[in-house]
XYZ file of C-alpha atoms in Angstrom:
103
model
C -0.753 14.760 -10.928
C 0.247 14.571 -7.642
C -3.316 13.694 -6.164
C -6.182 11.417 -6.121
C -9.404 12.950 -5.809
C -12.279 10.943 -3.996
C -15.936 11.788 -4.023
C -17.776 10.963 -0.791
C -21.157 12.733 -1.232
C -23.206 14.675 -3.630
C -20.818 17.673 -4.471
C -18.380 16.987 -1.979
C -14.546 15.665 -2.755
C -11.350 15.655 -1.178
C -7.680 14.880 -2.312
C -5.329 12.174 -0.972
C -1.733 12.941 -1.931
C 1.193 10.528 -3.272
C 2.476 11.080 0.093
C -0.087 9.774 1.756
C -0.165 6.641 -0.223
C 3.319 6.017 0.511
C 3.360 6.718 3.777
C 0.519 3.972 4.600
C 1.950 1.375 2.664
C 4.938 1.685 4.032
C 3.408 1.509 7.378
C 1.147 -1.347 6.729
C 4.171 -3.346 5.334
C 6.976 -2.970 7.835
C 5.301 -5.114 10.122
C 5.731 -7.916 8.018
C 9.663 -9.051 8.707
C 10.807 -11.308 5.460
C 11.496 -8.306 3.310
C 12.603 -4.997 3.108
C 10.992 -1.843 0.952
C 13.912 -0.800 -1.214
C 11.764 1.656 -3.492
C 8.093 2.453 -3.674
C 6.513 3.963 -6.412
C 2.776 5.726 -7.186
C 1.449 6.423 -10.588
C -1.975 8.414 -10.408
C -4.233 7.630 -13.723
C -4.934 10.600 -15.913
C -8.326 11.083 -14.262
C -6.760 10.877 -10.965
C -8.971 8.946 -9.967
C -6.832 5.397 -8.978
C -3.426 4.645 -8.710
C -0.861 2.157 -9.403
C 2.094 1.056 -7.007
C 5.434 -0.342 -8.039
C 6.724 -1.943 -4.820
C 10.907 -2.865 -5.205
C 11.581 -5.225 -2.571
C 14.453 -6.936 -0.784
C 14.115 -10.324 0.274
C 15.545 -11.626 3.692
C 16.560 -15.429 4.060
C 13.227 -16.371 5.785
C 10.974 -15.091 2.366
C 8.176 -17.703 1.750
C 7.629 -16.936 -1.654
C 3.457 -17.531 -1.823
C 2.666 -16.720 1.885
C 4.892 -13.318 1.496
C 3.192 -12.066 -1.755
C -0.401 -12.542 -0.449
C 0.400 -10.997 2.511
C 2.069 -8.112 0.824
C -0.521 -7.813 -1.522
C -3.418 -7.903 0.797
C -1.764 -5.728 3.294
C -1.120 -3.051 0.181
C -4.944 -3.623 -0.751
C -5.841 -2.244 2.258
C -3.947 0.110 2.796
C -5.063 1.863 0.036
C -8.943 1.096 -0.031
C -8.600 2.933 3.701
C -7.751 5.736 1.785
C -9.572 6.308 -1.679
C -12.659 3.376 -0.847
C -11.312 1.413 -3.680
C -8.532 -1.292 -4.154
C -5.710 0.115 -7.022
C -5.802 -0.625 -10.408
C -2.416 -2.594 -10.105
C 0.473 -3.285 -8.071
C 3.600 -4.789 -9.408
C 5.899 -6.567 -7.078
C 9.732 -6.092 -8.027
C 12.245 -8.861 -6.357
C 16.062 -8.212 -5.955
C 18.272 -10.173 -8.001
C 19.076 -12.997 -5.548
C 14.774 -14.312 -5.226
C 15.130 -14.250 -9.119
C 18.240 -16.328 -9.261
C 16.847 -18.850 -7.274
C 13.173 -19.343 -8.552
């Protein structure tokens, strides 16, 4: 499925694309300036009904490891409730190599 479909009143529906969801939470997150979005994925459940993101990112040298992922993670949140009224059922953060060597 390419979709999520959203009920917002008795018989009434409408669709939000995986476009969509990228394009918001790429625009949410570029604000933020200690990372970079190398990849972004969106898996819609089989009942399209809620999605889950797979966010690849680049670290710059001024990532703050615990302030960064909130932010990231609240910022995604949101993102996303603004579009389907509910937070995803997961998102997985994915560091480069070089955050990994050094935690």
């Amino acid at each position: 499925m390419n979709f999520v479909v959203v009920n917002y009143s008795l018989n009434q529906e409408y669709l939000v694309y995986k476009k969509a969801f990228s394009s918001q939470v790429k625009k949410a997150l570029n604000k933020l300036d200690s990372f970079t979005i190398k990849h972004l994925d969106v898996n819609i459940n089989l009942k399209s009904t809620n999605l889950t993101l797979k966010l690849y990112i680049n670290t710059k040298a001024n990532f703050k490891y615990a302030t960064t992922v909130n932010k990231i993670l609240s910022k995604t949140r949101e993102a996303i409730k603004l579009l389907i009224n509910t937070e995803p059922e997961n998102i997985y953060l994915i560091f480069n190599k070089e955050m990994r060597k050094n935690a």
